[in-house]
CSV table of C-alpha atoms in Angstrom, one decimal:
chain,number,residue,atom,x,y,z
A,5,UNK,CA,2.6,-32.0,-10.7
A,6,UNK,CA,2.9,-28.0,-10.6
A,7,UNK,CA,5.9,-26.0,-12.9
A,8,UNK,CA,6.1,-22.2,-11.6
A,9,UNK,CA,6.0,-19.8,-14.3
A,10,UNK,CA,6.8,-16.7,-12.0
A,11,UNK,CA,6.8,-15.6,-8.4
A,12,UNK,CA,7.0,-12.3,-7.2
A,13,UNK,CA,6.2,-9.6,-4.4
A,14,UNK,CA,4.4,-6.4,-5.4
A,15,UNK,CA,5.1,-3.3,-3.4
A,16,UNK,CA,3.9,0.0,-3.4
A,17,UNK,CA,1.0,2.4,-4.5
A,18,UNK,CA,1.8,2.6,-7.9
A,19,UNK,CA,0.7,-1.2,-9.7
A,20,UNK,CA,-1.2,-2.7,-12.3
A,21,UNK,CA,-1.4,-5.5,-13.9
A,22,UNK,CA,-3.5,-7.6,-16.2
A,23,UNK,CA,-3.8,-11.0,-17.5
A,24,UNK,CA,-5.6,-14.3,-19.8
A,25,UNK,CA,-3.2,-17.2,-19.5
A,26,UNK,CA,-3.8,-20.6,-20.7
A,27,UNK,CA,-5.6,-23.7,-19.9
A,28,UNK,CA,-4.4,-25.5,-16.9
A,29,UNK,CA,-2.5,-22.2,-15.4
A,30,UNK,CA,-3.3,-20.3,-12.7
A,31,UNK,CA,-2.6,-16.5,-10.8
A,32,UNK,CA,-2.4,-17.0,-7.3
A,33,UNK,CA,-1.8,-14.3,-5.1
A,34,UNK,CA,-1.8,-13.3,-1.2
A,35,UNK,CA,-2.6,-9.8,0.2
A,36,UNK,CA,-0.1,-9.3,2.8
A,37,UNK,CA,-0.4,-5.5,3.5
A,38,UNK,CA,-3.3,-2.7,2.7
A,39,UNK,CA,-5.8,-3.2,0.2
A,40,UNK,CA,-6.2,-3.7,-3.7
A,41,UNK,CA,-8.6,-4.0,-6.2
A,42,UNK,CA,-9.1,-6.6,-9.2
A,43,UNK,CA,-11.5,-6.6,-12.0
A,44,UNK,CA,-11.8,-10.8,-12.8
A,45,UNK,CA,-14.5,-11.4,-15.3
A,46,UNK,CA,-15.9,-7.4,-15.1
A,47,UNK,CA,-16.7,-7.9,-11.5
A,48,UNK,CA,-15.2,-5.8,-9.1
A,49,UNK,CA,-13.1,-7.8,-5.9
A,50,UNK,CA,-11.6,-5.3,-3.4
A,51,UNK,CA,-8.9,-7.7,-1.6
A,52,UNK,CA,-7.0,-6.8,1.7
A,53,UNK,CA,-4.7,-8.1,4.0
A,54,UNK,CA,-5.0,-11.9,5.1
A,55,UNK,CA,-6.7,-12.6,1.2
A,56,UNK,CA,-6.3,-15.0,-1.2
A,57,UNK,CA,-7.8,-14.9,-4.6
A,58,UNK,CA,-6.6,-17.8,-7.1
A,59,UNK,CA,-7.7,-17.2,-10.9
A,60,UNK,CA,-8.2,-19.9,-13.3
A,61,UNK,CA,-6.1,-19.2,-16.7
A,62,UNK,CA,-9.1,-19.1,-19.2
A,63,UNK,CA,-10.6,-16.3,-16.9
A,64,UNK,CA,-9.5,-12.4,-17.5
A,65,UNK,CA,-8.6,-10.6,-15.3
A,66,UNK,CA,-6.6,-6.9,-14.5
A,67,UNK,CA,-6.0,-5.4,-10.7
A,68,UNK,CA,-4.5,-2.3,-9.9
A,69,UNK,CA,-3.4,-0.3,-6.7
A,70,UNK,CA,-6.3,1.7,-5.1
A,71,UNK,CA,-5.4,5.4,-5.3
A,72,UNK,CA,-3.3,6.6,-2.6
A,73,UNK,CA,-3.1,3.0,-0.5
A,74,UNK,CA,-0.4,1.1,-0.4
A,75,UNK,CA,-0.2,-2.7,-0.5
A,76,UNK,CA,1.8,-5.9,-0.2
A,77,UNK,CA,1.2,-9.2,-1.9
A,78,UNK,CA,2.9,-12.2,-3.1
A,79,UNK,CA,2.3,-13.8,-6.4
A,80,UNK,CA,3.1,-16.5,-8.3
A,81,UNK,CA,1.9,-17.8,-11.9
A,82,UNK,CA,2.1,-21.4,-11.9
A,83,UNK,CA,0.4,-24.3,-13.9
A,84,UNK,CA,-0.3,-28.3,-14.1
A,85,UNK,CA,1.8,-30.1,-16.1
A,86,UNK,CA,-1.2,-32.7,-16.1
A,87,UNK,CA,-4.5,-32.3,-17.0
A,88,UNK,CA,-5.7,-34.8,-13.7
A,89,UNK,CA,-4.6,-33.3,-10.7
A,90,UNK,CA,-5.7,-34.7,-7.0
A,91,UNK,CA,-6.2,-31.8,-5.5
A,92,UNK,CA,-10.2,-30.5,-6.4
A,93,UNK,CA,-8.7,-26.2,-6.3
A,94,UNK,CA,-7.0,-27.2,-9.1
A,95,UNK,CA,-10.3,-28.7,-11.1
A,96,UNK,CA,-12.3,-24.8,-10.0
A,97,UNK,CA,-13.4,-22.9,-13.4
A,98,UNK,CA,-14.1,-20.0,-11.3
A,99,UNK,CA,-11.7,-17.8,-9.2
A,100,UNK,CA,-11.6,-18.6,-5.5
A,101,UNK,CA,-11.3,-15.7,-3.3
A,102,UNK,CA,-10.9,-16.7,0.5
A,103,UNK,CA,-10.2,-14.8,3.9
A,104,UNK,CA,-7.4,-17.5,4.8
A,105,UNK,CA,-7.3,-18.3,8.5
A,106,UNK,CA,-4.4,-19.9,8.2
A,107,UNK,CA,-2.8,-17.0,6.3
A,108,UNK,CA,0.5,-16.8,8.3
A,109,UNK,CA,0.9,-20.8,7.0
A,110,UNK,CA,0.0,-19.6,3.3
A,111,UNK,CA,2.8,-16.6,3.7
A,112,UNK,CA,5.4,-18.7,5.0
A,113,UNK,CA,5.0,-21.0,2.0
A,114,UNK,CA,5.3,-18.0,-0.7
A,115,UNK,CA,7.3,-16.3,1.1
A,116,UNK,CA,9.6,-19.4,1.2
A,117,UNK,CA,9.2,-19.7,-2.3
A,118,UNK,CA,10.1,-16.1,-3.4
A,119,UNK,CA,13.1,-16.9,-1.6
A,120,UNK,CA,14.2,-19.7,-3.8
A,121,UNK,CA,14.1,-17.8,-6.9
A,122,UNK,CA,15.9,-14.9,-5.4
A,123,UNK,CA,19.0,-17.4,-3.8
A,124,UNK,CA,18.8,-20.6,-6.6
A,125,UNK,CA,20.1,-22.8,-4.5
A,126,UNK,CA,20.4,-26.5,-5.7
A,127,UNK,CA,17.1,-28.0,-6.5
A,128,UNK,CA,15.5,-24.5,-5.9
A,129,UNK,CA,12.6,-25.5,-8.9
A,130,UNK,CA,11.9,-28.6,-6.9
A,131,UNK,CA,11.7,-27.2,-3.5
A,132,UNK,CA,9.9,-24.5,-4.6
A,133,UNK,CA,6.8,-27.0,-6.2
A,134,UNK,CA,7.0,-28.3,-2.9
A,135,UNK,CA,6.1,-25.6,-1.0
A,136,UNK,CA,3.3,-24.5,-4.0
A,137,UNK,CA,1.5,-28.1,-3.6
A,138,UNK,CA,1.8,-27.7,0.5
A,139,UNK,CA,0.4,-23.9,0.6
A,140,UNK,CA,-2.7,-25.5,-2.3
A,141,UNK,CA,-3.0,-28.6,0.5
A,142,UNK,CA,-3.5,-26.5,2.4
A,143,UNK,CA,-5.7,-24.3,1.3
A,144,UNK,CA,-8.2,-27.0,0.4
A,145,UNK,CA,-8.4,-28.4,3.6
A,146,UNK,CA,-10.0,-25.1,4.6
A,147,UNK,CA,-11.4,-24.5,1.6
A,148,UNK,CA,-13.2,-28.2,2.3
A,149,UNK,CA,-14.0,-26.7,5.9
A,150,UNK,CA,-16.4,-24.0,4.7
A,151,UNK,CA,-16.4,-20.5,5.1
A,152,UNK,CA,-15.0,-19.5,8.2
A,153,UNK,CA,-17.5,-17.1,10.1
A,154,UNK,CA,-17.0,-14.0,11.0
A,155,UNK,CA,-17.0,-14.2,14.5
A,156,UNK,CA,-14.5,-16.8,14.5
A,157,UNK,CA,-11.7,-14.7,12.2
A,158,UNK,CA,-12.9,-11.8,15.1
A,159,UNK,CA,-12.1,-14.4,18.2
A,160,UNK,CA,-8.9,-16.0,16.9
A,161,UNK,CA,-7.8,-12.1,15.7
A,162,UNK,CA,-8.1,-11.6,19.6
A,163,UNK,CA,-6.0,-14.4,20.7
A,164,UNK,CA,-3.4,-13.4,18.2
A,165,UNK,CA,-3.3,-9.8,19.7
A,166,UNK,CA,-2.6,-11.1,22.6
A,167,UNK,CA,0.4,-13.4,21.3
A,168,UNK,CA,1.6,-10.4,19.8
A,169,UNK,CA,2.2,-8.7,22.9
A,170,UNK,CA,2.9,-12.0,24.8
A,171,UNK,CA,5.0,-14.2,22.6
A,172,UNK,CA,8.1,-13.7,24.8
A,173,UNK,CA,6.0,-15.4,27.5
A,174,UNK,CA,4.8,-18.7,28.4
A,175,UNK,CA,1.3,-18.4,26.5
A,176,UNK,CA,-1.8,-20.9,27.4
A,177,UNK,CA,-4.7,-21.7,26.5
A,178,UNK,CA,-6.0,-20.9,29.4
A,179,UNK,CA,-4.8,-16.6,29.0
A,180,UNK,CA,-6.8,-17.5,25.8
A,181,UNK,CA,-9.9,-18.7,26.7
A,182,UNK,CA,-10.3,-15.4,28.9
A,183,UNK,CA,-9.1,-13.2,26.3
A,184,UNK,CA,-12.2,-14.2,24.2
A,185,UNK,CA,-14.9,-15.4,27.0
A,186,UNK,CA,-14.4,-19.3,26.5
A,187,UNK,CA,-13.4,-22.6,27.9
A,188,UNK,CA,-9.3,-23.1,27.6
A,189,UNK,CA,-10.1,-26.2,25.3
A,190,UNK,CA,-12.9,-24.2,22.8
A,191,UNK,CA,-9.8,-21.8,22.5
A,192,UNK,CA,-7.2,-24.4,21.5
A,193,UNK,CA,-9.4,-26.2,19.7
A,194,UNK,CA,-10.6,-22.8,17.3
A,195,UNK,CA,-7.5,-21.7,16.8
A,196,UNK,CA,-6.3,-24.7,15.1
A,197,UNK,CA,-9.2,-25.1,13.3
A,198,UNK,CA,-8.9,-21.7,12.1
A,199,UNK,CA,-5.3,-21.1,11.3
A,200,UNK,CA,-4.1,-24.6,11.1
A,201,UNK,CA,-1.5,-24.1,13.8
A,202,UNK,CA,-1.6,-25.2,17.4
A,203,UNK,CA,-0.9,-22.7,19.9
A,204,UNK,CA,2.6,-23.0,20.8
A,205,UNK,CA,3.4,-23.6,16.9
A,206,UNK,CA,2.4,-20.1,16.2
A,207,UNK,CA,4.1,-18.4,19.4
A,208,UNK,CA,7.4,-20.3,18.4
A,209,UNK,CA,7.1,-18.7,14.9
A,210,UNK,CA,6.2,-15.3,16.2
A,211,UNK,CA,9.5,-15.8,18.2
A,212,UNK,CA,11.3,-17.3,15.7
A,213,UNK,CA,10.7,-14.1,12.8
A,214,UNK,CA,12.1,-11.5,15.9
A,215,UNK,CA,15.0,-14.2,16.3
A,216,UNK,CA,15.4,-13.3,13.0
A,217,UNK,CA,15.6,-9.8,12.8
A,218,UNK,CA,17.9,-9.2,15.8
A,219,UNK,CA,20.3,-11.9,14.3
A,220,UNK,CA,20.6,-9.9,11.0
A,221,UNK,CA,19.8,-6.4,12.5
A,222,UNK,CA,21.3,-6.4,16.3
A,223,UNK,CA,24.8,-6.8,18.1
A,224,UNK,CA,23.1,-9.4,20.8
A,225,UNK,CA,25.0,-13.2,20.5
A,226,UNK,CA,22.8,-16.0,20.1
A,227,UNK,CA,22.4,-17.1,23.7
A,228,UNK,CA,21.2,-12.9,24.5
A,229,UNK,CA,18.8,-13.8,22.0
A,230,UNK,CA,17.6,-17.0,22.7
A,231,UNK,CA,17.7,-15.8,26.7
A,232,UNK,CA,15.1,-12.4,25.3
A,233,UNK,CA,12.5,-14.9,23.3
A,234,UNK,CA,12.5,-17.2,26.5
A,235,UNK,CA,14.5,-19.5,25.6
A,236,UNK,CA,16.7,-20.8,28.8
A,237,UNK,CA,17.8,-24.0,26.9
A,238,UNK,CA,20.1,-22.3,23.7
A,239,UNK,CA,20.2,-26.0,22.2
A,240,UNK,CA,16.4,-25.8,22.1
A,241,UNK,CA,16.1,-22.5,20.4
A,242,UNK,CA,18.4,-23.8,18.0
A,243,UNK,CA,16.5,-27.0,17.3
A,244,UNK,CA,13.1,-24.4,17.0
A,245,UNK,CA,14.8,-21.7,15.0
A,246,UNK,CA,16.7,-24.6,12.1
A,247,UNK,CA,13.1,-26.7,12.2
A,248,UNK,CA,11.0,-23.1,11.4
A,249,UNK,CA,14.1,-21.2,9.5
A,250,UNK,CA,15.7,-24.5,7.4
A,251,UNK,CA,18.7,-22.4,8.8
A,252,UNK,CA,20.8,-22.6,11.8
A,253,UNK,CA,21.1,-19.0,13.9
A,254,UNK,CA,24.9,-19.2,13.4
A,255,UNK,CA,24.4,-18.6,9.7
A,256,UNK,CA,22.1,-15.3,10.6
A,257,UNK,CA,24.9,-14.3,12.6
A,258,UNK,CA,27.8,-14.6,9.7
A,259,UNK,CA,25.8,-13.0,7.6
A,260,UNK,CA,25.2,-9.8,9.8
A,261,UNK,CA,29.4,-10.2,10.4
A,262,UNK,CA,29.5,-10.0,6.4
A,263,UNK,CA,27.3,-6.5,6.1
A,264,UNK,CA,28.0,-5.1,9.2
């Protein structure tokens, strides 16, 4: 079992922060934006976006803003409230640093988390554990994978570049497989290899965070909505949005009614 300690979201251009916890705790943290350097055991780590670097307790540690760059990141200080644990991340004496390809899954989870300390909602400690042990599952998994070349971050950055500009569309693997130069199944199969998502998971949440931004942030109804993500079904965008959100788009919409 996991107890958070603290969870929180550094912004800006102006941080620092330093650190020598305790056996069986652990800083975890996920570049989200720009870069950042740490100093963890006297050796230098420059970290930027899509980054994870979990730090054993016993190890010290300080990291600071580099001058002039801004960064993102989410953190969150946490510990085992048993010395066995089943998950071998948890057993490492030495800090893990990682390029995650599965880093939209990894923000999700903190993000998630942040957001359960900010609204305490009942059982907020518990859901929040939840989403920890998930985001260290599944870091493991990849971590268990092996390093993930080079090449293949560069290929599945490619295919997600094209989402980016696509996601409104019906996306296949097929428009994938030419985008990087390979068979439609070698594309599927590499990008859920790499970022732990299948196609069509990761083009629903693509749709799903603009679904949530025009709910908060436009005047459109929920069926203009749906209708712009390419969504002709309105039930089915609401099944998509309350299984990625936990929230139904009609509570999106009071709440822009409410601060409008």
């Amino acid at each position: 079992m996991l107890a958070i300690l603290d969870v929180h979201q550094d912004n800006g251009a102006g941080w620092y922060e330093e650190g020598e916890g305790r056996k069986f705790t652990f800083h975890l943290l996920l570049v989200t934006y720009g870069k950042c350097v740490y100093w963890v055991n006297e050796e230098k780590v420059i970290l930027e976006k899509g980054d994870m670097l979990l730090i054993p307790g016993h190890v010290p540690y300080y990291g600071k803003s580099i001058p002039t760059v801004v960064h993102t990141k989410y953190v969150i200080n946490f510990r085992k409230t048993a010395a066995e644990c089943g998950l071998p991340l948890l057993q490492l004496q030495e800090p893990l640093r990682r390029r995650l390809g599965c880093f939209e899954v990894i923000q999700e989870r903190l993000r998630a988390i942040l957001t359960q300390y900010k609204e305490r909602p009942a059982y907020y400690e518990l859901m929040a554990e939840a989403l920890l042990t998930e985001a260290l599952i599944f870091i493991n998994q990849e971590s268990d994978r092996g390093i993930i070349s080079s090449e293949k971050h560069r290929r599945v950055d490619s295919m997600k570049q094209y989402i980016s500009t696509h996601y409104r569309e019906k996306v296949t693997k097929e428009e994938l497989g030419d985008v990087i130069n390979t068979t439609p199944n070698y594309a599927a199969t590499l990008f859920k290899a790499v970022t732990n998502q299948t196609i069509s998971e990761y083009v629903h949440n693509q749709r799903m965070k603009t679904a949530v931004y025009m709910l908060t942030e436009s005047q459109l109804m929920i069926s203009e909505i749906a209708d712009y993500l390419g969504y002709n079904d309105v039930s089915y965008f609401y099944r998509i949005f309350k299984r990625s959100t936990g929230s139904s788009p009609s509570d999106f919409l009071h709440e822009r009614s409410s601060t409008v």
